[in-house]
Coordinates of C-alpha atoms in Angstrom, one line a residue:
Chain A
M1 CA -0.7 -2.6 77.6
A2 CA 0.7 -5.6 75.8
N3 CA -0.4 -6.3 72.3
Y4 CA -1.2 -9.8 71.3
T5 CA -0.9 -11.1 67.8
L6 CA -2.0 -14.4 66.6
Q7 CA -0.3 -15.9 63.6
A8 CA -2.4 -18.4 61.6
L9 CA -0.7 -20.6 59.1
Y10 CA -2.5 -21.9 56.0
E11 CA -1.4 -24.4 53.4
D12 CA -3.3 -23.1 50.4
D13 CA -4.0 -19.7 48.9
D14 CA -7.7 -20.6 48.5
H15 CA -7.9 -21.4 52.2
L16 CA -6.2 -18.1 52.9
M17 CA -8.5 -16.1 50.8
K18 CA -11.5 -17.7 52.5
A19 CA -10.0 -17.1 55.9
V20 CA -9.2 -13.4 55.1
K21 CA -12.8 -12.8 54.1
E22 CA -14.2 -14.6 57.1
T23 CA -11.9 -12.8 59.5
R24 CA -12.8 -9.4 58.1
S25 CA -16.5 -10.2 58.3
G26 CA -16.0 -11.5 61.8
N27 CA -14.7 -8.0 62.8
H28 CA -11.2 -9.1 63.6
H29 CA -8.3 -6.9 62.7
I30 CA -5.8 -8.3 60.1
E31 CA -2.4 -6.8 60.7
E32 CA -0.4 -8.4 57.9
V33 CA -0.5 -11.3 55.5
Y34 CA 2.6 -13.1 54.3
T35 CA 2.5 -15.2 51.1
P36 CA 5.2 -16.9 49.0
F37 CA 3.8 -15.4 45.8
P38 CA 1.3 -12.6 44.9
V39 CA -2.2 -13.9 45.5
H40 CA -4.8 -12.6 43.1
G41 CA -7.4 -10.5 44.7
L42 CA -5.9 -10.6 48.2
D43 CA -5.4 -6.9 48.4
K44 CA -9.1 -6.3 47.8
A45 CA -10.2 -9.1 50.2
A46 CA -7.9 -7.7 52.9
G47 CA -9.4 -4.2 52.4
L48 CA -6.2 -2.5 51.3
K49 CA -6.4 0.8 49.6
P50 CA -5.7 0.7 45.8
T51 CA -2.0 1.2 45.1
R52 CA -0.8 4.6 44.0
M53 CA 2.1 3.0 42.2
A54 CA 0.5 3.5 38.8
I55 CA 0.3 7.2 39.3
T56 CA 4.0 7.4 40.2
S57 CA 4.8 5.2 37.2
F58 CA 3.0 7.8 34.9
M59 CA 4.9 10.6 36.5
Y60 CA 8.3 8.8 36.2
G61 CA 7.5 8.1 32.5
V62 CA 6.8 11.7 31.8
L63 CA 10.0 12.6 33.6
G64 CA 11.9 10.1 31.4
L65 CA 10.4 11.5 28.3
G66 CA 11.4 15.0 29.4
V67 CA 14.9 13.9 30.1
A68 CA 15.2 12.2 26.7
I69 CA 13.9 15.3 24.9
W70 CA 16.3 17.5 26.8
M71 CA 19.2 15.1 26.3
M72 CA 18.7 14.6 22.6
N73 CA 18.3 18.3 22.0
F74 CA 21.5 19.1 23.9
M75 CA 23.6 16.4 22.3
M76 CA 22.4 16.3 18.7
I77 CA 21.2 19.9 18.1
D78 CA 22.9 22.3 20.6
D79 CA 26.2 21.0 21.6
W80 CA 27.4 19.2 18.5
P81 CA 24.9 19.6 15.6
R82 CA 24.5 16.5 13.6
N83 CA 23.5 15.8 10.0
I84 CA 21.0 13.0 10.5
G85 CA 20.2 10.8 7.6
G86 CA 21.6 13.3 5.1
K87 CA 19.0 15.9 6.2
P88 CA 21.1 18.8 7.6
S89 CA 18.2 20.6 9.1
F90 CA 19.7 21.0 12.6
T91 CA 16.4 21.6 14.2
F92 CA 14.9 19.4 16.9
F93 CA 11.5 19.1 15.4
Q94 CA 12.6 18.1 11.9
N95 CA 15.0 15.4 13.3
M96 CA 12.5 14.2 15.8
P97 CA 11.7 10.8 14.2
A98 CA 15.3 9.8 14.8
F99 CA 14.9 10.6 18.5
V100 CA 11.6 8.8 19.1
P101 CA 13.2 5.4 19.9
I102 CA 15.4 7.0 22.5
M103 CA 12.4 8.9 23.9
F104 CA 10.5 5.7 24.2
E105 CA 13.3 3.8 25.8
L106 CA 14.1 6.4 28.4
T107 CA 10.3 6.7 29.2
V108 CA 10.2 3.0 29.9
F109 CA 13.6 3.0 31.7
F110 CA 12.7 5.8 34.1
A111 CA 9.2 4.4 34.7
A112 CA 10.5 0.9 35.4
H113 CA 13.5 1.6 37.5
L114 CA 12.1 4.4 39.6
M115 CA 9.0 2.4 40.2
V116 CA 11.0 -0.5 41.5
I117 CA 13.0 1.8 43.8
T118 CA 9.8 3.5 45.0
F119 CA 8.4 0.0 45.7
Y120 CA 11.5 -0.9 47.7
M121 CA 11.3 2.3 49.7
R122 CA 7.6 2.0 50.4
S123 CA 8.1 -1.6 51.5
K124 CA 11.1 -0.6 53.6
I125 CA 13.4 -3.1 51.8
W126 CA 17.0 -2.3 51.2
P127 CA 20.3 -4.4 50.8
F128 CA 21.4 -6.4 53.9
K129 CA 18.0 -5.8 55.5
K130 CA 17.0 -8.6 57.9
A131 CA 13.9 -10.5 56.8
E132 CA 10.8 -9.5 58.7
N133 CA 8.6 -12.5 57.9
P134 CA 7.7 -14.3 61.1
D135 CA 8.0 -17.8 59.7
P136 CA 10.5 -19.0 57.0
R137 CA 7.8 -21.3 55.6
T138 CA 6.0 -18.3 54.1
T139 CA 8.8 -18.1 51.6
D140 CA 8.2 -21.7 50.6
D141 CA 4.7 -23.0 50.4
H142 CA 2.8 -21.6 53.4
F143 CA 0.6 -18.6 54.0
L144 CA 0.5 -16.7 57.2
M145 CA -2.1 -14.2 58.5
E146 CA -1.5 -12.0 61.5
V147 CA -4.5 -11.1 63.5
S148 CA -4.4 -8.8 66.6
A149 CA -6.4 -9.7 69.7
E150 CA -7.3 -8.3 73.1
K151 CA -5.8 -10.0 76.1
N152 CA -9.1 -11.5 77.3
N153 CA -10.1 -12.5 73.8
V154 CA -7.1 -14.5 72.7
Q155 CA -8.6 -17.9 73.2
N156 CA -11.8 -17.0 71.2
V157 CA -9.8 -15.5 68.3
A158 CA -7.5 -18.6 68.2
E159 CA -10.5 -20.9 68.0
F160 CA -12.1 -18.7 65.3
L161 CA -8.9 -19.0 63.3
Y162 CA -8.8 -22.7 63.6
A163 CA -12.3 -22.8 62.4
T164 CA -11.3 -20.8 59.3
G165 CA -9.0 -23.7 58.3
A166 CA -5.7 -22.7 59.9
K167 CA -3.1 -25.4 60.1
E168 CA -1.5 -24.0 63.2
V169 CA -1.9 -20.8 65.3
T170 CA 0.9 -19.2 67.3
L171 CA 0.6 -16.4 69.9
K172 CA 3.1 -13.5 69.7
Q173 CA 3.4 -10.9 72.3
S174 CA 5.0 -7.5 71.7
Chain B
M1 CA -32.4 -14.7 21.7
Y2 CA -31.9 -11.2 20.5
K3 CA -34.3 -9.7 18.0
M4 CA -33.2 -6.8 15.9
S5 CA -35.3 -3.8 16.9
N6 CA -37.3 -1.9 14.3
K7 CA -35.4 1.2 15.1
L8 CA -32.1 -0.4 14.3
R9 CA -33.5 -2.1 11.2
L10 CA -34.9 1.2 9.9
S11 CA -31.7 3.2 10.6
A12 CA -29.7 0.5 8.8
I13 CA -32.0 0.8 5.8
I14 CA -31.9 4.6 5.8
F15 CA -28.1 4.5 6.0
M16 CA -28.0 2.2 2.9
V17 CA -30.5 4.2 0.9
V18 CA -28.8 7.6 1.6
G19 CA -25.5 5.9 1.0
V20 CA -26.5 4.6 -2.4
L21 CA -27.6 8.1 -3.3
G22 CA -24.3 9.5 -2.2
I23 CA -22.4 6.8 -4.2
A24 CA -24.5 7.5 -7.3
Y25 CA -23.9 11.2 -7.0
G26 CA -20.2 10.5 -6.9
F27 CA -20.3 8.5 -10.1
L28 CA -22.5 11.1 -11.8
Q29 CA -20.3 14.0 -10.7
A30 CA -17.1 12.4 -11.9
P31 CA -16.0 13.8 -15.3
S32 CA -16.7 11.5 -18.2
S33 CA -14.4 13.3 -20.7
K34 CA -11.1 15.2 -20.6
A35 CA -12.9 18.4 -21.6
E36 CA -15.1 18.1 -18.6
A37 CA -12.1 17.5 -16.3
K38 CA -10.4 20.6 -17.8
E39 CA -13.5 22.6 -17.0
I40 CA -13.4 21.5 -13.3
L41 CA -9.7 22.2 -13.1
E42 CA -10.1 25.7 -14.6
H43 CA -13.0 26.4 -12.3
K44 CA -10.8 25.3 -9.4
S45 CA -7.9 27.4 -10.4
A46 CA -10.1 30.5 -10.9
H47 CA -11.3 29.8 -7.3
V48 CA -7.6 29.7 -6.3
D49 CA -6.8 33.0 -7.9
S50 CA -9.6 34.8 -6.1
H51 CA -8.4 33.4 -2.8
A52 CA -4.7 33.9 -3.5
E53 CA -4.1 35.1 0.0
E54 CA -5.0 31.7 1.4
A55 CA -2.0 30.1 -0.4
N56 CA -1.1 26.6 0.7
T57 CA 1.0 23.8 -0.8
H58 CA -1.9 22.4 -2.7
Q59 CA -2.6 25.7 -4.5
V60 CA 1.1 26.4 -5.0
S61 CA 1.6 23.1 -6.8
E62 CA -1.4 23.8 -9.0
G63 CA -0.1 27.2 -9.8
N64 CA 3.2 25.6 -10.8
A65 CA 1.4 23.2 -13.1
H66 CA -0.4 26.1 -14.8
S67 CA 2.7 28.1 -15.4
S68 CA 4.3 25.1 -16.9
E69 CA 1.3 24.6 -19.1
H70 CA 2.1 27.8 -20.9
A71 CA 5.8 26.9 -21.2
D72 CA 5.2 23.3 -22.3
E73 CA 1.9 22.3 -23.9
A74 CA 2.7 18.6 -23.7
H75 CA 3.3 18.7 -19.9
G76 CA 0.0 20.6 -19.5
Y77 CA -1.8 17.8 -21.4
E78 CA -0.1 15.2 -19.2
H79 CA -1.2 17.0 -16.1
L80 CA -4.8 17.2 -17.4
E81 CA -4.8 13.5 -18.2
H82 CA -3.4 12.7 -14.8
A83 CA -6.1 14.8 -13.0
Y84 CA -8.8 13.4 -15.2
H85 CA -7.9 9.8 -14.2
Q86 CA -7.8 10.9 -10.6
M87 CA -11.2 12.4 -10.7
Q88 CA -12.5 9.4 -12.4
N89 CA -11.0 7.2 -9.7
R90 CA -12.5 9.1 -6.9
P91 CA -16.0 7.5 -6.7
W92 CA -14.4 4.1 -7.0
S93 CA -11.9 4.7 -4.3
A94 CA -14.6 6.2 -2.1
V95 CA -16.4 2.9 -2.4
F96 CA -13.3 0.8 -2.0
V97 CA -12.2 2.3 1.3
P98 CA -15.2 1.5 3.6
M99 CA -15.9 -1.7 1.7
L100 CA -12.4 -3.0 2.7
F101 CA -12.6 -1.5 6.1
F102 CA -15.9 -3.2 7.2
F103 CA -15.0 -6.5 5.5
L104 CA -11.7 -6.6 7.4
I105 CA -13.5 -5.8 10.7
A106 CA -15.7 -8.8 10.2
V107 CA -12.7 -11.0 9.4
G108 CA -10.9 -9.5 12.4
A109 CA -13.8 -10.5 14.7
L110 CA -13.5 -14.1 13.5
V111 CA -9.8 -14.0 14.0
F112 CA -10.4 -12.8 17.6
Y113 CA -12.8 -15.7 18.1
A114 CA -10.2 -18.2 16.8
V115 CA -7.6 -16.7 19.1
Q116 CA -10.0 -17.2 22.1
N117 CA -10.4 -20.9 21.1
V118 CA -6.7 -21.5 20.5
S119 CA -5.6 -19.8 23.7
Q120 CA -8.4 -21.6 25.6
A121 CA -9.4 -18.3 27.2
G122 CA -11.7 -18.6 30.1
W123 CA -13.0 -15.0 30.2
S124 CA -14.5 -14.7 26.8
P125 CA -17.1 -17.4 25.9
L126 CA -20.0 -15.1 26.9
L127 CA -18.9 -12.9 24.0
F128 CA -18.5 -15.6 21.4
R129 CA -21.9 -15.0 19.8
V130 CA -21.1 -11.3 19.4
M131 CA -17.9 -12.2 17.6
Q132 CA -19.6 -14.8 15.4
G133 CA -22.4 -12.3 14.7
I134 CA -20.0 -9.7 13.5
S135 CA -18.3 -12.2 11.2
N136 CA -21.7 -12.7 9.6
Y137 CA -20.8 -9.7 7.4
M138 CA -18.0 -11.7 5.8
L139 CA -20.0 -13.4 3.1
P140 CA -21.7 -10.3 1.7
G141 CA -18.5 -8.3 2.2
A142 CA -16.5 -10.9 0.3
I143 CA -19.0 -11.0 -2.6
L144 CA -18.9 -7.2 -2.9
I145 CA -15.1 -7.0 -2.8
Y146 CA -14.8 -9.7 -5.4
L147 CA -17.2 -8.0 -7.7
F148 CA -15.2 -4.8 -7.2
L149 CA -12.0 -6.6 -8.1
I150 CA -13.6 -8.0 -11.3
L151 CA -14.8 -4.6 -12.3
S152 CA -11.3 -3.2 -11.7
S153 CA -9.7 -5.9 -13.9
L154 CA -12.2 -5.1 -16.6
H155 CA -10.6 -1.6 -16.7
L156 CA -13.7 0.1 -15.5
N157 CA -11.5 2.0 -13.0
H158 CA -7.8 2.7 -12.8
L159 CA -7.2 2.0 -9.1
F160 CA -4.5 -0.6 -9.9
V161 CA -2.1 0.8 -12.4
W162 CA -0.4 -2.5 -13.0
M163 CA -3.7 -3.8 -14.6
D164 CA -3.3 -1.3 -17.5
P165 CA -1.2 -3.0 -20.2
E166 CA -0.2 0.3 -21.8
T167 CA 1.3 1.5 -18.5
V168 CA 3.1 -1.7 -18.0
A169 CA 4.6 -1.6 -21.5
H170 CA 6.4 1.6 -20.6
D171 CA 7.4 0.6 -17.0
E172 CA 10.3 -1.7 -16.4
V173 CA 9.7 -1.9 -12.7
I174 CA 6.2 -3.2 -13.1
Q175 CA 7.3 -5.5 -15.9
E176 CA 9.6 -7.3 -13.4
K177 CA 6.6 -7.8 -11.1
T178 CA 4.2 -9.2 -13.7
P179 CA 4.8 -12.8 -12.8
Y180 CA 3.0 -12.1 -9.6
L181 CA 1.0 -9.0 -10.5
N182 CA -1.1 -10.1 -13.4
I183 CA -4.9 -10.1 -13.6
P184 CA -5.7 -13.9 -13.8
F185 CA -3.4 -14.8 -10.9
F186 CA -4.7 -11.9 -8.9
L187 CA -8.3 -12.9 -9.4
I188 CA -7.6 -16.6 -8.7
R189 CA -5.7 -16.0 -5.4
S190 CA -8.3 -13.4 -4.3
A191 CA -11.0 -15.9 -4.9
I192 CA -9.2 -18.7 -3.1
I193 CA -8.5 -16.6 -0.1
L194 CA -12.0 -15.2 0.2
L195 CA -13.5 -18.7 -0.2
A196 CA -11.2 -20.0 2.4
W197 CA -12.1 -17.3 4.9
V198 CA -15.8 -17.6 4.4
W199 CA -15.5 -21.4 4.6
F200 CA -13.7 -21.3 7.9
R201 CA -16.3 -18.9 9.2
R202 CA -19.1 -21.3 8.2
V203 CA -17.6 -24.4 9.8
L204 CA -16.5 -22.6 13.0
V205 CA -19.9 -21.1 13.6
K206 CA -21.7 -24.3 12.6
N207 CA -19.6 -26.2 15.1
S208 CA -20.3 -23.8 17.8
V209 CA -24.1 -24.0 17.2
K210 CA -23.9 -27.8 17.2
Q211 CA -22.3 -27.5 20.7
D212 CA -25.4 -25.7 21.9
E213 CA -27.5 -28.9 21.4
E214 CA -25.3 -31.5 22.9
Q215 CA -22.5 -31.6 25.5
N216 CA -19.7 -33.1 23.6
L217 CA -16.0 -32.4 24.1
S218 CA -15.1 -33.7 20.7
L219 CA -16.9 -30.7 19.2
Y220 CA -14.8 -28.4 21.3
K221 CA -11.6 -30.2 20.2
K222 CA -12.8 -29.8 16.6
S223 CA -13.3 -26.0 17.1
L224 CA -9.8 -25.8 18.6
K225 CA -8.2 -27.6 15.6
L226 CA -10.2 -25.6 13.1
S227 CA -9.2 -22.4 14.8
I228 CA -5.5 -23.3 14.7
A229 CA -5.8 -24.1 11.0
F230 CA -7.7 -20.8 10.4
L231 CA -5.2 -18.7 12.2
V232 CA -2.2 -20.2 10.3
T233 CA -4.0 -19.8 7.0
F234 CA -5.2 -16.3 7.9
I235 CA -1.9 -14.7 8.8
V236 CA -0.3 -15.8 5.5
T237 CA -3.3 -15.0 3.4
E238 CA -3.9 -11.7 5.1
A239 CA -0.4 -10.6 4.1
V240 CA -1.2 -11.6 0.5
V241 CA -4.4 -9.7 0.6
S242 CA -2.8 -6.6 2.0
W243 CA -0.2 -6.6 -0.8
D244 CA -2.7 -7.4 -3.5
W245 CA -5.6 -5.1 -2.6
I246 CA -3.8 -2.3 -1.0
M247 CA 0.0 -2.2 -1.5
S248 CA -0.2 -2.9 -5.3
I249 CA -2.0 0.4 -5.7
D250 CA 1.3 2.1 -5.2
T251 CA 2.8 -0.5 -7.5
H252 CA 6.5 0.6 -7.4
W253 CA 6.6 0.9 -3.7
F254 CA 6.9 -1.9 -1.2
S255 CA 7.1 -2.4 2.6
T256 CA 8.0 -5.6 4.3
L257 CA 5.8 -5.0 7.3
F258 CA 2.8 -3.9 5.3
G259 CA 0.8 -7.1 6.1
W260 CA 1.3 -6.5 9.9
F261 CA 0.4 -2.9 9.6
V262 CA -3.0 -3.7 7.9
F263 CA -3.5 -6.5 10.4
A264 CA -3.0 -4.2 13.4
S265 CA -5.5 -1.7 12.0
M266 CA -8.2 -4.3 11.2
F267 CA -7.7 -6.2 14.5
V268 CA -8.0 -3.2 16.8
S269 CA -11.0 -2.0 14.8
A270 CA -12.6 -5.5 15.1
I271 CA -12.1 -5.7 18.9
T272 CA -13.4 -2.2 19.2
T273 CA -16.5 -3.3 17.3
I274 CA -16.9 -6.3 19.6
A275 CA -16.8 -4.0 22.6
L276 CA -19.3 -1.5 21.0
V277 CA -21.8 -4.2 20.0
S278 CA -21.5 -5.9 23.5
I279 CA -22.2 -2.6 25.2
Y280 CA -25.1 -2.0 22.9
L281 CA -26.6 -5.4 23.6
K282 CA -26.1 -4.9 27.3
S283 CA -27.9 -1.6 27.2
K284 CA -30.9 -3.5 25.7
G285 CA -30.9 -5.7 28.8
L286 CA -29.3 -8.7 27.0
L287 CA -25.9 -10.4 27.8
E288 CA -26.7 -9.7 31.4
Q289 CA -23.9 -12.0 32.6
V290 CA -21.3 -9.8 30.8
N291 CA -19.9 -7.6 33.5
D292 CA -17.5 -4.7 33.7
S293 CA -14.6 -7.0 33.8
H294 CA -15.3 -8.4 30.4
I295 CA -15.5 -4.8 29.0
H296 CA -12.3 -4.0 30.9
D297 CA -10.6 -6.8 29.1
L298 CA -11.8 -5.7 25.7
A299 CA -10.7 -2.1 26.5
K300 CA -7.3 -3.5 27.4
F301 CA -7.0 -5.0 24.0
M302 CA -8.2 -1.7 22.4
F303 CA -5.5 0.1 24.4
G304 CA -2.7 -2.4 23.7
L305 CA -3.4 -2.9 20.0
S306 CA -3.7 0.9 19.4
I307 CA -0.1 1.1 20.7
F308 CA 0.8 -1.9 18.5
W309 CA -0.6 -0.1 15.4
T310 CA 1.4 3.0 16.3
Y311 CA 4.5 0.9 16.7
L312 CA 4.1 -0.5 13.2
W313 CA 3.2 2.9 11.8
F314 CA 6.2 4.5 13.2
S315 CA 8.6 1.6 12.3
Q316 CA 7.5 1.9 8.7
F317 CA 7.8 5.6 8.7
M318 CA 11.0 6.1 10.6
L319 CA 13.1 3.6 8.5
I320 CA 12.0 5.1 5.3
W321 CA 12.4 8.6 6.6
Y322 CA 15.9 7.8 7.9
A323 CA 17.2 6.1 4.8
N324 CA 15.6 8.7 2.6
M325 CA 15.8 6.6 -0.6
P326 CA 13.7 8.2 -3.4
E327 CA 11.9 5.0 -4.4
E328 CA 10.7 4.4 -0.8
A329 CA 10.3 8.0 0.4
V330 CA 7.9 8.8 -2.5
Y331 CA 5.1 7.0 -0.6
F332 CA 5.3 9.4 2.3
V333 CA 6.0 12.4 0.2
S334 CA 2.7 11.9 -1.6
R335 CA 1.0 11.7 1.8
L336 CA 2.7 14.6 3.4
E337 CA 2.2 16.9 0.5
N338 CA -1.6 16.4 0.1
Y339 CA -2.8 14.7 3.2
K340 CA -0.7 16.2 6.0
L341 CA -3.4 16.9 8.5
M342 CA -5.0 13.5 8.1
F343 CA -1.7 11.7 8.0
F344 CA -0.6 13.1 11.4
G345 CA -4.3 13.2 12.6
T346 CA -4.5 9.4 12.4
V347 CA -1.6 9.2 14.9
A348 CA -3.3 11.6 17.2
I349 CA -6.6 9.8 17.0
N350 CA -5.4 6.3 17.0
F351 CA -2.5 6.6 19.4
I352 CA -2.6 9.6 21.7
G353 CA -6.4 9.4 22.1
P354 CA -6.6 5.8 23.4
L355 CA -3.3 6.1 25.2
L356 CA -4.4 9.0 27.4
I357 CA -8.1 8.0 27.7
L358 CA -7.8 4.3 28.4
M359 CA -4.6 4.4 30.4
N360 CA -6.5 4.7 33.7
S361 CA -7.6 1.2 34.8
D362 CA -10.9 2.4 36.1
F363 CA -11.8 4.2 32.9
K364 CA -11.7 0.9 31.0
R365 CA -14.6 -0.3 33.1
I366 CA -16.8 2.7 32.4
N367 CA -19.0 1.9 29.5
W368 CA -19.5 5.4 28.0
I369 CA -15.8 6.1 28.1
V370 CA -15.2 2.8 26.2
V371 CA -17.9 3.8 23.7
L372 CA -16.4 7.2 23.2
T373 CA -12.9 5.9 22.7
G374 CA -14.3 3.1 20.4
V375 CA -15.9 5.6 18.1
L376 CA -12.7 7.6 18.0
I377 CA -10.7 4.4 17.2
L378 CA -13.1 3.3 14.4
L379 CA -13.0 6.8 12.9
G380 CA -9.2 6.9 13.1
H381 CA -8.8 3.6 11.4
Y382 CA -11.3 4.5 8.7
F383 CA -8.9 7.4 8.0
N384 CA -6.0 5.0 8.1
F385 CA -7.6 3.0 5.3
F386 CA -8.4 6.2 3.5
L387 CA -4.7 7.0 3.6
L388 CA -3.7 3.6 2.5
I389 CA -5.8 3.8 -0.7
M390 CA -6.5 7.4 -1.7
P391 CA -3.1 8.9 -2.2
G392 CA -2.2 6.2 -4.8
T393 CA -5.5 6.5 -6.7
V394 CA -6.9 10.0 -6.3
G395 CA -3.8 11.8 -5.3
E396 CA -4.2 15.6 -4.9
S397 CA -7.8 15.5 -6.3
W398 CA -9.1 14.0 -3.1
A399 CA -11.8 15.4 -0.9
L400 CA -14.0 14.2 2.0
G401 CA -17.3 14.9 0.2
I402 CA -20.6 13.3 -0.6
P403 CA -19.1 10.2 -2.4
E404 CA -16.9 9.3 0.5
L405 CA -19.5 9.9 3.2
G406 CA -22.2 8.3 1.1
S407 CA -20.2 5.1 0.7
L408 CA -19.2 5.1 4.4
L409 CA -22.9 5.4 5.3
F410 CA -23.9 2.6 2.8
F411 CA -21.4 0.1 4.1
S412 CA -22.0 0.9 7.8
G413 CA -25.7 0.4 7.1
L414 CA -25.0 -2.9 5.4
F415 CA -22.6 -3.9 8.2
I416 CA -25.1 -3.1 10.9
W417 CA -27.8 -5.0 9.0
F418 CA -25.8 -8.3 8.6
V419 CA -24.1 -8.1 12.0
F420 CA -27.3 -7.8 14.0
K421 CA -29.1 -10.3 11.7
G422 CA -26.2 -12.7 12.5
I423 CA -26.5 -12.1 16.2
S424 CA -30.3 -12.5 16.2
Q425 CA -30.0 -15.9 14.5
L426 CA -28.1 -17.6 17.4
P427 CA -28.8 -17.9 21.2
L428 CA -26.6 -15.3 22.9
V429 CA -25.0 -17.8 25.3
P430 CA -22.9 -20.7 23.9
K431 CA -24.5 -23.2 26.2
H432 CA -22.0 -26.1 26.4
S433 CA -18.8 -24.2 25.9
P434 CA -16.3 -25.8 28.4
F435 CA -15.1 -22.5 29.8
L436 CA -18.6 -20.9 30.1
K437 CA -18.7 -21.2 33.8
E438 CA -15.4 -19.4 34.2
S439 CA -16.6 -16.7 31.9
Q440 CA -19.8 -16.2 34.0
Q441 CA -17.8 -15.9 37.2
Y442 CA -15.2 -13.8 35.7
H443 CA -14.1 -10.9 37.8
Y444 CA -11.1 -8.7 38.0

């Protein structure tokens, strides 16, 4: 059975938000929304589950902190003991204040970089990947919503989308 | 309109009455002569001997002092005099800590209000009256602080060593600072700063009340300009205040980020107080348009500024620890020797607590979690102020006893009284504030 997808194009993010809400309350299935910039509140309006990115970020941060502690202990205490600030204590704990900036930086470094990489992987983006957006105008100033439809219902859905304020509606068959 | 409930009124009065008794007890208990102080010390050391197995640094240092007393009579006398002054300072310091703490909270609330005006924030106008109400404590707080400073300069206490001409005569370091640290100039600039702050509070609130009656954009513009002027004045004068009232206690020592450190502490406490008062009023069925998103924003500030405070705390600590120069390190040595648990405890309460509790986005919207963290933050920052003042005035003779708790109770009672009086004097919604509509519709 062929799947039909209708692509409705909007000119304004407020129109898009209104259309997304109406489409959802009209019991139509939104497959994907393409926007040139993050639209505030769109994830909630489209009914997406809350992101788990924050949880991964916390875990990466803890990992970074752990790596920093291990690294500073290995470098400055175990492998080549240092006299830090004229205080030759040679214990990790007593030299800890000197390591806090590094611990902080590596926590941020790990959280930020690994979170970006996770985001790319979850979004299936990698170098030289061909763009997936159906219409290049969504990278400029237009907003596109994809709505799936049954074969015998295409006309109805298209009319509904025009009623929500779509500038144009195209039919895609896959 | 909010009306202060009888229950709140009564508890504020009880706080004040019990607090006054505690403060009075503190002054009566302080030794009035060296002989009395000697008695207390001997009583203490007898206590130490009987509990010798519980040896800690405090007891060890006292034991050392005693053995040297036998070896060198003059040193023993010096130690006694030192301890005597510390014991005499204790009730005064106990009053000074919460007095400063609550006053700076009230000022911080006004600063937050001015920041909202200057940034033209759309989320916050519903909370303006809470901020203005909290700043109502500024006038009584300023009067009390100024009275206290006058009493200090009359040598009724020895919180500020540089005020004592005999000490200065034997101290070259302080002599170099006397062009700035002298009693007349100190009192004059304190008066000017307090007057300026109270004046700004008066005109800002007056302007906001006038806006309730007529829709007039020129009033809004006036508030904006006044707020800019206040913030510029404030950040300079706040630094001066933190040097004068707090840093000059440890007269030899100085830190260049001290003003920021005090500011961070007062600002996070003020925003926490705004959140607590808002949640209290909401629980009374008032401020019904304030929703979880407003509380969420306040909690974000609590979270972020707690980290900011820690950043400054650590920046100050690490540089001095690293360089290890005696004239700077002595500040932390005195805190680590006699206040170790509290010193690191403030970092635990003010940093690790809010960091772990408020990190989760959903928790910032749950009112009881915000209240719990808020109480924790206020307690932690009281201890922060305790640590700013006590080690330089009371030293190793400190305790958390009846004088300290009494004055904390008294000033919290006074604070509650004036804050809720202030809130009850104004309608809770600033009617013609240009961003009111945005605030009412605010959602995250």
